[in-house]
mmCIF file of C-alpha atoms in Angstrom:
data_model
loop_
_atom_site.group_PDB
_atom_site.id
_atom_site.type_symbol
_atom_site.label_atom_id
_atom_site.label_comp_id
_atom_site.label_asym_id
_atom_site.label_seq_id
_atom_site.Cartn_x
_atom_site.Cartn_y
_atom_site.Cartn_z
ATOM 1 C CA MET A 1 -17.063 15.306 17.635
ATOM 2 C CA ILE A 2 -17.664 18.471 15.596
ATOM 3 C CA ILE A 3 -14.823 19.846 13.592
ATOM 4 C CA ARG A 4 -15.856 23.408 12.789
ATOM 5 C CA ASN A 5 -14.829 25.971 10.183
ATOM 6 C CA VAL A 6 -12.761 23.832 7.820
ATOM 7 C CA ARG A 7 -12.151 23.728 4.093
ATOM 8 C CA VAL A 8 -13.175 20.240 3.153
ATOM 9 C CA PHE A 9 -11.601 18.200 0.326
ATOM 10 C CA ASP A 10 -13.886 15.177 0.163
ATOM 11 C CA GLY A 11 -11.383 12.895 -1.571
ATOM 12 C CA VAL A 12 -13.245 13.028 -4.921
ATOM 13 C CA SER A 13 -14.130 16.564 -6.075
ATOM 14 C CA GLU A 14 -11.542 19.120 -7.129
ATOM 15 C CA LYS A 15 -13.645 21.777 -5.423
ATOM 16 C CA THR A 16 -13.574 22.197 -1.708
ATOM 17 C CA LEU A 17 -16.432 22.977 0.628
ATOM 18 C CA ASP A 18 -15.416 26.101 2.559
ATOM 19 C CA ASN A 19 -16.374 27.199 5.999
ATOM 20 C CA ALA A 20 -17.812 23.706 6.687
ATOM 21 C CA ASP A 21 -18.603 21.682 9.804
ATOM 22 C CA VAL A 22 -17.983 17.957 9.963
ATOM 23 C CA LEU A 23 -20.014 15.945 12.460
ATOM 24 C CA VAL A 24 -18.645 12.633 13.687
ATOM 25 C CA GLU A 25 -20.623 10.128 15.750
ATOM 26 C CA GLY A 26 -18.769 7.091 16.924
ATOM 27 C CA GLN A 27 -16.298 6.014 14.235
ATOM 28 C CA HIS A 28 -18.154 7.578 11.268
ATOM 29 C CA VAL A 29 -18.851 10.879 9.587
ATOM 30 C CA VAL A 30 -22.579 11.594 9.818
ATOM 31 C CA ALA A 31 -22.749 15.095 8.314
ATOM 32 C CA VAL A 32 -20.733 17.554 6.244
ATOM 33 C CA SER A 33 -22.494 20.881 6.263
ATOM 34 C CA GLU A 34 -21.914 24.460 5.072
ATOM 35 C CA SER A 35 -24.303 25.501 7.849
ATOM 36 C CA PRO A 36 -23.130 25.337 11.477
ATOM 37 C CA VAL A 37 -23.927 21.911 12.962
ATOM 38 C CA GLY A 38 -26.047 22.372 16.078
ATOM 39 C CA GLY A 39 -28.340 20.417 18.336
ATOM 40 C CA HIS A 40 -25.508 18.269 19.709
ATOM 41 C CA GLU A 41 -24.828 20.129 22.861
ATOM 42 C CA SER A 42 -24.273 17.477 25.568
ATOM 43 C CA ASP A 43 -21.678 16.082 27.809
ATOM 44 C CA GLY A 44 -18.925 14.329 25.940
ATOM 45 C CA VAL A 45 -19.164 16.286 22.612
ATOM 46 C CA VAL A 46 -15.783 17.409 21.496
ATOM 47 C CA GLU A 47 -15.683 20.574 19.377
ATOM 48 C CA ILE A 48 -12.574 21.473 17.444
ATOM 49 C CA ASP A 49 -12.086 24.840 15.650
ATOM 50 C CA GLY A 50 -10.297 24.103 12.388
ATOM 51 C CA ALA A 51 -9.609 27.784 11.869
ATOM 52 C CA GLY A 52 -10.383 27.613 8.151
ATOM 53 C CA LYS A 53 -7.675 24.994 7.513
ATOM 54 C CA PHE A 54 -7.720 22.218 4.866
ATOM 55 C CA LEU A 55 -9.426 19.017 5.971
ATOM 56 C CA MET A 56 -8.876 15.912 3.855
ATOM 57 C CA PRO A 57 -9.378 12.134 4.161
ATOM 58 C CA GLY A 58 -6.551 10.227 5.745
ATOM 59 C CA LEU A 59 -3.871 9.228 3.292
ATOM 60 C CA SER A 60 -3.366 5.647 2.166
ATOM 61 C CA ASP A 61 -0.502 3.565 0.808
ATOM 62 C CA ALA A 62 -1.441 0.794 -1.602
ATOM 63 C CA HIS A 63 1.963 -0.916 -1.466
ATOM 64 C CA ALA A 64 3.340 -0.707 2.004
ATOM 65 C CA HIS A 65 5.563 -3.235 3.883
ATOM 66 C CA LEU A 66 4.961 -2.541 7.515
ATOM 67 C CA MET A 67 7.200 -5.386 8.758
ATOM 68 C CA GLY A 68 9.595 -5.097 5.880
ATOM 69 C CA ASN A 69 9.802 -1.297 6.319
ATOM 70 C CA ALA A 70 10.443 -1.542 10.060
ATOM 71 C CA ASN A 71 13.268 -4.156 9.952
ATOM 72 C CA THR A 72 16.491 -4.767 8.115
ATOM 73 C CA MET A 73 17.493 -7.928 6.369
ATOM 74 C CA MET A 74 19.791 -8.704 9.292
ATOM 75 C CA ASP A 75 16.854 -8.297 11.638
ATOM 76 C CA PHE A 76 14.968 -10.889 9.606
ATOM 77 C CA LEU A 77 17.893 -13.326 9.385
ATOM 78 C CA GLN A 78 19.430 -12.992 12.869
ATOM 79 C CA GLY A 79 17.156 -10.897 15.068
ATOM 80 C CA PRO A 80 14.745 -12.240 17.754
ATOM 81 C CA THR A 81 11.208 -12.795 16.423
ATOM 82 C CA GLY A 82 9.645 -10.627 19.101
ATOM 83 C CA ALA A 83 11.787 -7.636 18.031
ATOM 84 C CA LEU A 84 10.444 -7.923 14.463
ATOM 85 C CA TYR A 85 6.894 -7.506 15.657
ATOM 86 C CA GLY A 86 7.906 -4.786 18.160
ATOM 87 C CA ASN A 87 9.515 -2.749 15.405
ATOM 88 C CA THR A 88 6.437 -3.313 13.198
ATOM 89 C CA ILE A 89 4.062 -2.069 15.830
ATOM 90 C CA ALA A 90 6.301 1.019 16.400
ATOM 91 C CA GLU A 91 6.419 1.771 12.696
ATOM 92 C CA ALA A 92 2.664 1.396 12.430
ATOM 93 C CA ARG A 93 2.201 4.197 14.945
ATOM 94 C CA ARG A 94 4.767 6.385 13.142
ATOM 95 C CA MET A 95 2.946 5.741 9.867
ATOM 96 C CA LEU A 96 -0.335 6.832 11.361
ATOM 97 C CA LEU A 97 1.236 10.010 12.696
ATOM 98 C CA ARG A 98 2.427 10.716 9.094
ATOM 99 C CA GLY A 99 -1.294 10.862 8.242
ATOM 100 C CA PHE A 100 -1.599 7.374 6.704
ATOM 101 C CA THR A 101 -4.797 5.928 8.119
ATOM 102 C CA THR A 102 -5.037 2.922 5.750
ATOM 103 C CA VAL A 103 -2.401 0.764 4.073
ATOM 104 C CA ARG A 104 -2.385 -2.288 1.920
ATOM 105 C CA ASP A 105 0.483 -4.407 3.154
ATOM 106 C CA MET A 106 2.132 -6.324 0.355
ATOM 107 C CA GLY A 107 4.214 -8.851 2.200
ATOM 108 C CA GLY A 108 4.679 -9.642 5.878
ATOM 109 C CA ASP A 109 2.922 -11.209 8.840
ATOM 110 C CA THR A 110 0.789 -8.169 9.567
ATOM 111 C CA ALA A 111 -2.604 -9.887 10.193
ATOM 112 C CA PRO A 112 -1.753 -10.183 13.930
ATOM 113 C CA VAL A 113 -0.718 -6.500 14.037
ATOM 114 C CA LYS A 114 -3.899 -5.493 12.199
ATOM 115 C CA ALA A 115 -5.961 -7.418 14.804
ATOM 116 C CA LEU A 116 -4.267 -5.576 17.642
ATOM 117 C CA VAL A 117 -4.683 -2.162 15.974
ATOM 118 C CA ASP A 118 -8.289 -2.853 15.112
ATOM 119 C CA ARG A 119 -8.947 -3.802 18.785
ATOM 120 C CA GLY A 120 -7.349 -0.528 19.919
ATOM 121 C CA VAL A 121 -4.473 -2.222 21.719
ATOM 122 C CA PHE A 122 -1.923 -0.264 19.614
ATOM 123 C CA GLU A 123 -2.169 2.732 17.348
ATOM 124 C CA GLY A 124 -1.695 2.274 13.650
ATOM 125 C CA PRO A 125 -3.362 2.428 10.232
ATOM 126 C CA ARG A 126 -6.117 0.169 9.015
ATOM 127 C CA ILE A 127 -4.296 -2.731 7.353
ATOM 128 C CA PHE A 128 -5.175 -4.825 4.321
ATOM 129 C CA PRO A 129 -2.678 -7.699 4.847
ATOM 130 C CA SER A 130 -1.421 -9.915 2.034
ATOM 131 C CA GLN A 131 0.625 -12.023 4.436
ATOM 132 C CA ALA A 132 3.539 -13.802 2.952
ATOM 133 C CA MET A 133 4.770 -12.882 -0.616
ATOM 134 C CA ILE A 134 4.500 -16.099 -2.597
ATOM 135 C CA SER A 135 7.465 -16.843 -4.861
ATOM 136 C CA GLN A 136 8.996 -19.677 -6.885
ATOM 137 C CA THR A 137 12.431 -20.936 -6.013
ATOM 138 C CA SER A 138 14.975 -18.395 -7.284
ATOM 139 C CA GLY A 139 12.170 -15.823 -7.530
ATOM 140 C CA HIS A 140 11.856 -12.324 -6.159
ATOM 141 C CA ALA A 141 10.708 -13.502 -2.641
ATOM 142 C CA ASP A 142 13.186 -16.397 -2.299
ATOM 143 C CA PHE A 143 15.351 -15.219 0.528
ATOM 144 C CA ALA A 144 17.053 -18.510 1.102
ATOM 145 C CA PHE A 145 20.792 -18.557 0.960
ATOM 146 C CA VAL A 146 22.293 -19.817 -2.271
ATOM 147 C CA TYR A 147 23.588 -22.978 -0.603
ATOM 148 C CA ASP A 148 20.184 -23.880 0.979
ATOM 149 C CA VAL A 149 18.450 -26.998 -0.396
ATOM 150 C CA PRO A 150 14.958 -26.372 -1.717
ATOM 151 C CA GLN A 151 12.128 -27.994 0.175
ATOM 152 C CA GLU A 152 11.253 -30.127 -2.819
ATOM 153 C CA PHE A 153 14.639 -31.809 -2.399
ATOM 154 C CA GLY A 154 14.413 -32.262 1.379
ATOM 155 C CA GLY A 155 15.501 -28.834 2.561
ATOM 156 C CA ARG A 156 13.791 -26.793 5.232
ATOM 157 C CA PRO A 157 12.040 -23.408 4.788
ATOM 158 C CA SER A 158 14.052 -20.236 4.925
ATOM 159 C CA ARG A 159 14.026 -17.993 7.976
ATOM 160 C CA THR A 160 11.722 -15.538 6.141
ATOM 161 C CA ASP A 161 9.392 -18.339 5.262
ATOM 162 C CA ASP A 162 9.293 -19.380 8.926
ATOM 163 C CA LEU A 163 8.342 -15.786 9.762
ATOM 164 C CA HIS A 164 5.543 -15.670 7.170
ATOM 165 C CA PHE A 165 7.279 -12.833 5.358
ATOM 166 C CA THR A 166 7.774 -14.998 2.260
ATOM 167 C CA ARG A 167 6.478 -18.367 1.098
ATOM 168 C CA VAL A 168 8.347 -20.287 -1.612
ATOM 169 C CA ALA A 169 6.072 -22.630 -3.558
ATOM 170 C CA ASN A 170 6.640 -24.496 -6.803
ATOM 171 C CA GLY A 171 3.998 -26.241 -8.934
ATOM 172 C CA VAL A 172 0.277 -25.910 -8.980
ATOM 173 C CA PRO A 173 -0.421 -27.977 -5.807
ATOM 174 C CA HIS A 174 2.089 -26.014 -3.680
ATOM 175 C CA VAL A 175 0.911 -22.672 -5.091
ATOM 176 C CA LEU A 176 -2.649 -23.554 -4.185
ATOM 177 C CA ALA A 177 -1.589 -24.520 -0.677
ATOM 178 C CA ALA A 178 0.430 -21.266 -0.319
ATOM 179 C CA VAL A 179 -2.528 -19.113 -1.376
ATOM 180 C CA ARG A 180 -4.899 -20.908 0.944
ATOM 181 C CA GLU A 181 -2.378 -20.700 3.793
ATOM 182 C CA GLN A 182 -2.284 -16.897 3.486
ATOM 183 C CA LEU A 183 -6.114 -16.731 3.386
ATOM 184 C CA ARG A 184 -6.233 -18.900 6.505
ATOM 185 C CA GLN A 185 -3.894 -16.510 8.224
ATOM 186 C CA GLY A 186 -6.078 -13.525 7.448
ATOM 187 C CA ALA A 187 -4.856 -12.170 4.048
ATOM 188 C CA SER A 188 -7.224 -9.621 2.415
ATOM 189 C CA GLN A 189 -5.634 -10.271 -1.037
ATOM 190 C CA ILE A 190 -2.777 -12.400 -2.384
ATOM 191 C CA LYS A 191 0.657 -11.246 -3.506
ATOM 192 C CA LEU A 192 2.556 -13.244 -6.102
ATOM 193 C CA THR A 193 5.985 -12.349 -7.432
ATOM 194 C CA LEU A 194 6.106 -12.906 -11.185
ATOM 195 C CA GLY A 195 9.408 -11.296 -12.206
ATOM 196 C CA GLY A 196 12.794 -10.076 -11.131
ATOM 197 C CA GLY A 197 13.295 -7.260 -8.637
ATOM 198 C CA ALA A 198 15.927 -4.910 -7.336
ATOM 199 C CA ALA A 199 15.956 -6.229 -3.780
ATOM 200 C CA SER A 200 16.307 -9.867 -4.750
ATOM 201 C CA MET A 201 19.609 -11.536 -5.416
ATOM 202 C CA TYR A 202 18.962 -14.399 -7.857
ATOM 203 C CA ASP A 203 16.664 -12.968 -10.545
ATOM 204 C CA PRO A 204 17.499 -10.557 -13.338
ATOM 205 C CA LEU A 205 14.673 -8.124 -14.090
ATOM 206 C CA SER A 206 14.001 -9.936 -17.389
ATOM 207 C CA THR A 207 13.007 -13.218 -15.736
ATOM 208 C CA LEU A 208 9.545 -14.633 -16.086
ATOM 209 C CA GLN A 209 8.464 -16.327 -12.840
ATOM 210 C CA TYR A 210 5.580 -18.809 -12.423
ATOM 211 C CA THR A 211 3.971 -20.562 -15.291
ATOM 212 C CA PRO A 212 0.548 -19.464 -16.612
ATOM 213 C CA GLU A 213 -0.875 -22.600 -14.990
ATOM 214 C CA GLU A 214 0.536 -21.722 -11.572
ATOM 215 C CA ILE A 215 -0.715 -18.130 -11.775
ATOM 216 C CA ARG A 216 -4.204 -19.252 -12.842
ATOM 217 C CA ALA A 217 -4.289 -21.643 -9.854
ATOM 218 C CA ALA A 218 -3.519 -18.824 -7.498
ATOM 219 C CA VAL A 219 -6.112 -16.540 -9.142
ATOM 220 C CA GLN A 220 -8.752 -19.327 -8.843
ATOM 221 C CA ALA A 221 -7.942 -19.992 -5.147
ATOM 222 C CA ALA A 222 -8.204 -16.275 -4.352
ATOM 223 C CA SER A 223 -11.346 -15.888 -6.389
ATOM 224 C CA ASP A 224 -12.953 -18.777 -4.527
ATOM 225 C CA TYR A 225 -12.450 -16.702 -1.373
ATOM 226 C CA GLY A 226 -13.955 -13.627 -3.000
ATOM 227 C CA THR A 227 -10.689 -11.787 -3.440
ATOM 228 C CA TYR A 228 -7.940 -11.227 -5.968
ATOM 229 C CA VAL A 229 -4.267 -11.572 -6.804
ATOM 230 C CA ALA A 230 -1.756 -8.713 -7.047
ATOM 231 C CA THR A 231 1.590 -9.371 -8.700
ATOM 232 C CA HIS A 232 5.083 -7.946 -8.377
ATOM 233 C CA VAL A 233 6.177 -7.522 -12.021
ATOM 234 C CA TYR A 234 7.990 -4.935 -14.113
ATOM 235 C CA THR A 235 8.319 -6.223 -17.660
ATOM 236 C CA VAL A 236 6.082 -6.404 -20.735
ATOM 237 C CA ASP A 237 6.048 -10.222 -20.934
ATOM 238 C CA GLY A 238 5.391 -10.595 -17.192
ATOM 239 C CA ILE A 239 2.531 -8.026 -17.165
ATOM 240 C CA ARG A 240 0.873 -9.662 -20.149
ATOM 241 C CA ARG A 241 1.174 -13.122 -18.605
ATOM 242 C CA ALA A 242 -0.410 -11.808 -15.406
ATOM 243 C CA ILE A 243 -3.279 -10.132 -17.194
ATOM 244 C CA ASP A 244 -3.951 -13.267 -19.306
ATOM 245 C CA ALA A 245 -4.155 -15.326 -16.070
ATOM 246 C CA GLY A 246 -6.672 -13.011 -14.418
ATOM 247 C CA VAL A 247 -4.529 -10.984 -12.136
ATOM 248 C CA ARG A 248 -6.326 -7.804 -10.996
ATOM 249 C CA SER A 249 -3.486 -5.597 -9.883
ATOM 250 C CA ILE A 250 -0.065 -5.042 -11.427
ATOM 251 C CA GLU A 251 2.364 -3.969 -8.745
ATOM 252 C CA HIS A 252 5.147 -1.744 -10.248
ATOM 253 C CA GLY A 253 5.151 -2.102 -14.058
ATOM 254 C CA HIS A 254 7.938 0.394 -14.598
ATOM 255 C CA LEU A 255 9.453 -1.403 -17.609
ATOM 256 C CA ALA A 256 6.199 -1.687 -19.582
ATOM 257 C CA ASP A 257 5.799 -0.336 -23.131
ATOM 258 C CA GLU A 258 2.945 1.776 -24.390
ATOM 259 C CA ASP A 259 0.942 -1.078 -25.909
ATOM 260 C CA THR A 260 1.102 -2.983 -22.632
ATOM 261 C CA ILE A 261 -0.122 0.021 -20.611
ATOM 262 C CA ARG A 262 -2.941 0.386 -23.092
ATOM 263 C CA LEU A 263 -3.823 -3.237 -22.468
ATOM 264 C CA VAL A 264 -3.822 -2.677 -18.756
ATOM 265 C CA GLY A 265 -6.391 0.061 -19.246
ATOM 266 C CA GLU A 266 -8.510 -1.905 -21.717
ATOM 267 C CA THR A 267 -8.810 -4.846 -19.363
ATOM 268 C CA GLY A 268 -9.646 -2.724 -16.292
ATOM 269 C CA THR A 269 -6.570 -4.094 -14.492
ATOM 270 C CA TRP A 270 -5.164 -1.867 -11.802
ATOM 271 C CA LEU A 271 -1.698 -0.366 -12.046
ATOM 272 C CA SER A 272 -0.384 -0.076 -8.493
ATOM 273 C CA MET A 273 2.791 1.937 -9.163
ATOM 274 C CA GLN A 274 5.328 3.840 -7.129
ATOM 275 C CA PRO A 275 7.087 7.102 -8.098
ATOM 276 C CA PHE A 276 10.506 5.564 -7.657
ATOM 277 C CA ALA A 277 13.688 7.638 -7.647
ATOM 278 C CA GLU A 278 17.107 6.047 -7.214
ATOM 279 C CA ALA A 279 17.561 7.642 -3.835
ATOM 280 C CA ASP A 280 14.556 5.809 -2.393
ATOM 281 C CA HIS A 281 16.519 2.581 -1.994
ATOM 282 C CA HIS A 282 20.153 1.711 -1.348
ATOM 283 C CA TYR A 283 21.826 -1.538 -2.383
ATOM 284 C CA PRO A 284 25.277 -2.680 -1.243
ATOM 285 C CA ASP A 285 26.255 -4.362 -4.524
ATOM 286 C CA PRO A 286 26.469 -3.008 -8.092
ATOM 287 C CA ALA A 287 24.138 -5.593 -9.601
ATOM 288 C CA ARG A 288 21.118 -4.649 -7.453
ATOM 289 C CA ALA A 289 22.005 -0.957 -7.725
ATOM 290 C CA ALA A 290 21.932 -1.250 -11.499
ATOM 291 C CA LYS A 291 18.546 -3.047 -11.451
ATOM 292 C CA ASN A 292 17.187 -0.214 -9.231
ATOM 293 C CA ALA A 293 18.460 2.456 -11.648
ATOM 294 C CA GLN A 294 16.888 0.635 -14.619
ATOM 295 C CA ILE A 295 13.543 0.475 -12.873
ATOM 296 C CA CYS A 296 13.605 4.180 -12.029
ATOM 297 C CA THR A 297 14.136 5.184 -15.637
ATOM 298 C CA GLY A 298 10.586 3.966 -16.490
ATOM 299 C CA THR A 299 8.675 5.923 -13.841
ATOM 300 C CA GLU A 300 7.802 9.108 -15.730
ATOM 301 C CA GLN A 301 7.007 7.430 -19.027
ATOM 302 C CA VAL A 302 4.707 4.800 -17.586
ATOM 303 C CA TYR A 303 2.805 7.408 -15.618
ATOM 304 C CA GLU A 304 2.338 9.441 -18.809
ATOM 305 C CA TRP A 305 0.926 6.435 -20.646
ATOM 306 C CA ALA A 306 -1.319 5.546 -17.697
ATOM 307 C CA ARG A 307 -2.862 9.051 -17.863
ATOM 308 C CA LYS A 308 -3.204 8.843 -21.670
ATOM 309 C CA TYR A 309 -5.140 5.586 -21.505
ATOM 310 C CA GLY A 310 -7.201 6.189 -18.408
ATOM 311 C CA VAL A 311 -5.582 3.354 -16.465
ATOM 312 C CA LYS A 312 -6.852 2.827 -12.947
ATOM 313 C CA THR A 313 -3.755 3.869 -11.111
ATOM 314 C CA ALA A 314 -3.045 3.430 -7.390
ATOM 315 C CA TRP A 315 -0.089 4.903 -5.412
ATOM 316 C CA GLY A 316 2.261 3.223 -3.025
ATOM 317 C CA THR A 317 5.775 3.237 -1.769
ATOM 318 C CA ASP A 318 7.350 -0.243 -1.558
ATOM 319 C CA LEU A 319 9.967 0.980 0.928
ATOM 320 C CA LEU A 320 11.660 -2.152 2.225
ATOM 321 C CA LEU A 321 14.425 -3.324 4.573
ATOM 322 C CA GLU A 322 15.706 0.252 5.315
ATOM 323 C CA PRO A 323 13.946 1.543 8.470
ATOM 324 C CA GLN A 324 15.985 4.729 8.306
ATOM 325 C CA SER A 325 14.105 5.502 4.993
ATOM 326 C CA ALA A 326 10.612 4.886 6.300
ATOM 327 C CA ALA A 327 9.751 8.628 6.506
ATOM 328 C CA ARG A 328 10.356 8.897 2.732
ATOM 329 C CA GLN A 329 6.731 7.733 2.487
ATOM 330 C CA SER A 330 5.601 11.316 2.814
ATOM 331 C CA LEU A 331 8.149 12.611 0.317
ATOM 332 C CA MET A 332 7.016 9.973 -2.229
ATOM 333 C CA ALA A 333 3.387 10.973 -1.754
ATOM 334 C CA ALA A 334 4.225 14.633 -2.492
ATOM 335 C CA ARG A 335 6.268 13.531 -5.485
ATOM 336 C CA MET A 336 3.081 12.494 -7.277
ATOM 337 C CA GLY A 337 2.662 16.243 -8.111
ATOM 338 C CA GLU A 338 5.466 15.778 -10.653
ATOM 339 C CA PHE A 339 3.300 13.357 -12.744
ATOM 340 C CA PHE A 340 -0.330 14.354 -12.013
ATOM 341 C CA SER A 341 -2.200 17.454 -11.104
ATOM 342 C CA ASN A 342 -2.424 18.062 -7.363
ATOM 343 C CA ALA A 343 -6.115 17.197 -7.380
ATOM 344 C CA GLU A 344 -5.497 13.981 -9.276
ATOM 345 C CA ALA A 345 -2.655 13.035 -6.878
ATOM 346 C CA LEU A 346 -4.774 13.735 -3.763
ATOM 347 C CA ARG A 347 -7.670 11.670 -5.212
ATOM 348 C CA MET A 348 -5.235 8.772 -5.795
ATOM 349 C CA LEU A 349 -3.861 9.054 -2.304
ATOM 350 C CA THR A 350 -7.335 8.853 -0.797
ATOM 351 C CA SER A 351 -10.432 7.622 -2.676
ATOM 352 C CA GLY A 352 -8.489 6.175 -5.568
ATOM 353 C CA ASN A 353 -6.471 3.758 -3.449
ATOM 354 C CA ALA A 354 -9.653 2.928 -1.506
ATOM 355 C CA GLU A 355 -11.346 1.755 -4.729
ATOM 356 C CA LEU A 356 -8.571 -0.759 -5.265
ATOM 357 C CA PHE A 357 -8.797 -1.924 -1.639
ATOM 358 C CA GLU A 358 -12.496 -2.720 -2.176
ATOM 359 C CA LEU A 359 -11.528 -5.550 -4.563
ATOM 360 C CA ALA A 360 -10.965 -7.624 -1.403
ATOM 361 C CA GLY A 361 -14.749 -8.017 -1.211
ATOM 362 C CA GLU A 362 -15.748 -9.756 2.018
ATOM 363 C CA ARG A 363 -12.082 -10.104 2.965
ATOM 364 C CA ASN A 364 -12.286 -6.314 3.573
ATOM 365 C CA THR A 365 -13.081 -6.084 7.247
ATOM 366 C CA TYR A 366 -13.699 -2.357 6.984
ATOM 367 C CA ARG A 367 -16.869 -2.696 4.939
ATOM 368 C CA ALA A 368 -18.965 -0.912 7.684
ATOM 369 C CA GLY A 369 -17.820 2.462 6.284
ATOM 370 C CA ARG A 370 -16.385 4.131 3.237
ATOM 371 C CA LEU A 371 -12.667 4.717 3.069
ATOM 372 C CA GLY A 372 -10.768 7.577 1.453
ATOM 373 C CA VAL A 373 -13.600 10.127 1.511
ATOM 374 C CA ILE A 374 -15.169 12.666 3.798
ATOM 375 C CA ALA A 375 -18.877 12.040 3.345
ATOM 376 C CA GLU A 376 -21.901 10.766 5.242
ATOM 377 C CA GLY A 377 -21.256 7.109 6.209
ATOM 378 C CA ALA A 378 -17.502 7.284 5.735
ATOM 379 C CA TRP A 379 -15.000 6.253 8.365
ATOM 380 C CA ALA A 380 -13.929 9.281 10.316
ATOM 381 C CA ASP A 381 -10.340 9.117 9.106
ATOM 382 C CA MET A 382 -9.174 12.708 8.464
ATOM 383 C CA VAL A 383 -6.190 14.993 8.439
ATOM 384 C CA LEU A 384 -6.232 18.783 9.007
ATOM 385 C CA VAL A 385 -3.466 20.460 7.039
ATOM 386 C CA ASP A 386 -1.830 23.800 7.683
ATOM 387 C CA GLY A 387 -1.585 24.665 3.983
ATOM 388 C CA ASP A 388 -3.334 23.935 0.718
ATOM 389 C CA PRO A 389 -2.289 20.635 -0.929
ATOM 390 C CA LEU A 390 -4.429 21.506 -3.972
ATOM 391 C CA ALA A 391 -2.276 24.516 -4.578
ATOM 392 C CA ASP A 392 1.072 23.058 -3.232
ATOM 393 C CA LEU A 393 1.222 19.370 -2.815
ATOM 394 C CA SER A 394 4.653 19.617 -1.106
ATOM 395 C CA VAL A 395 2.932 20.487 2.201
ATOM 396 C CA ILE A 396 2.125 16.777 2.695
ATOM 397 C CA ALA A 397 5.868 15.962 2.653
ATOM 398 C CA ASP A 398 6.230 17.475 6.156
ATOM 399 C CA PRO A 399 3.502 15.897 8.288
ATOM 400 C CA ASP A 400 5.258 16.667 11.535
ATOM 401 C CA THR A 401 4.832 20.419 10.881
ATOM 402 C CA ASN A 402 1.823 20.649 8.550
ATOM 403 C CA PHE A 403 -0.554 17.968 9.838
ATOM 404 C CA ARG A 404 -2.135 19.688 12.784
ATOM 405 C CA LEU A 405 -4.942 17.205 13.476
ATOM 406 C CA ILE A 406 -5.125 13.520 12.688
ATOM 407 C CA VAL A 407 -8.319 11.534 13.389
ATOM 408 C CA LYS A 408 -8.780 7.814 12.824
ATOM 409 C CA GLY A 409 -12.128 6.147 13.457
ATOM 410 C CA GLY A 410 -13.350 9.176 15.296
ATOM 411 C CA GLN A 411 -10.439 9.184 17.730
ATOM 412 C CA VAL A 412 -7.984 12.049 17.819
ATOM 413 C CA VAL A 413 -4.422 10.703 17.471
ATOM 414 C CA LYS A 414 -2.708 14.051 16.967
ATOM 415 C CA ASN A 415 -3.799 17.569 17.807
ATOM 416 C CA THR A 416 -1.351 20.517 17.700
ATOM 417 C CA LEU A 417 -3.938 23.208 17.033
#
């Protein structure tokens, strides 16, 4: 494939390469040239005239929930299992058509979906699965009913545990088993929940979850497989406990203070944050709505501190259990222009997130090419935009209209040119 006459944002540089040709062979980019690419005239070569439009790497989401985003809580608790996976596969295709060619899934049984997408059975983004979110009893990912008996006292796993959406584990031996279970099932990285959350019913935001010994056990088990632990946590004490235990990625962090964000930067820990606004999630009860509002108040300040201290910051959505809100993914991506320059935001959405994904080491099954860039040797994952996101980031909020061409792995999945 040759995509001709495009303005290339390579995912790294603030400057674009104008009037360029991009040559794709198989699934990879093999040349990006200011001179017309020639010498490839043969049967089967696809030439696309980009008409001077803006070509950028495919977008990525560092905190997606494919299964959680595609299904409601009632779907999980009462729906047929097959429908859960069917909804997930359908949402994967919609996500790809929004221009998201890679996602890091932070809780859900998505390794089987990843396998089907990678084989070409279904369309969807590349997936870095975490498999089940691992939680203590009464923690953020304990979706058992309040009257259910914990397994330690003879009870049975919750429905979401049975579905590998969550895994409740208490004590070092069970935490080790839970981590190893997710790795056995195909996890690229491990997700622990170390503090309260808006979506969960039993835990105030202030709670500390998992002891230092339990967290270190999880970190050790993940490290032994060449990968890392990412943790759901908002508060100062929770973030500091996570960093002390060797966690590599803080998911959220909205209630941190300045000294803690400075520590995140000094230790080289990733801050995988989301530009939350109250309208992104809806909760039926006042307690969870209040937690959501409190979390959102920290968004702007924490981003400001992250920029000040050079924190390695990734972007994600964490949209969950509200399928009707799934398309807000694009709006939340464009919202990054409120906190960073457009160039900084685009880098984060492409090459920046990809740098975080690489922490998975050999658990990264996409090592045969670079992600998040348009360069020789990169995966041919690209979006052609009708508009200039470097000048107006809001154009990425409307992918149906403005994304004219989407290519993943050298295959055209959308073309409205």
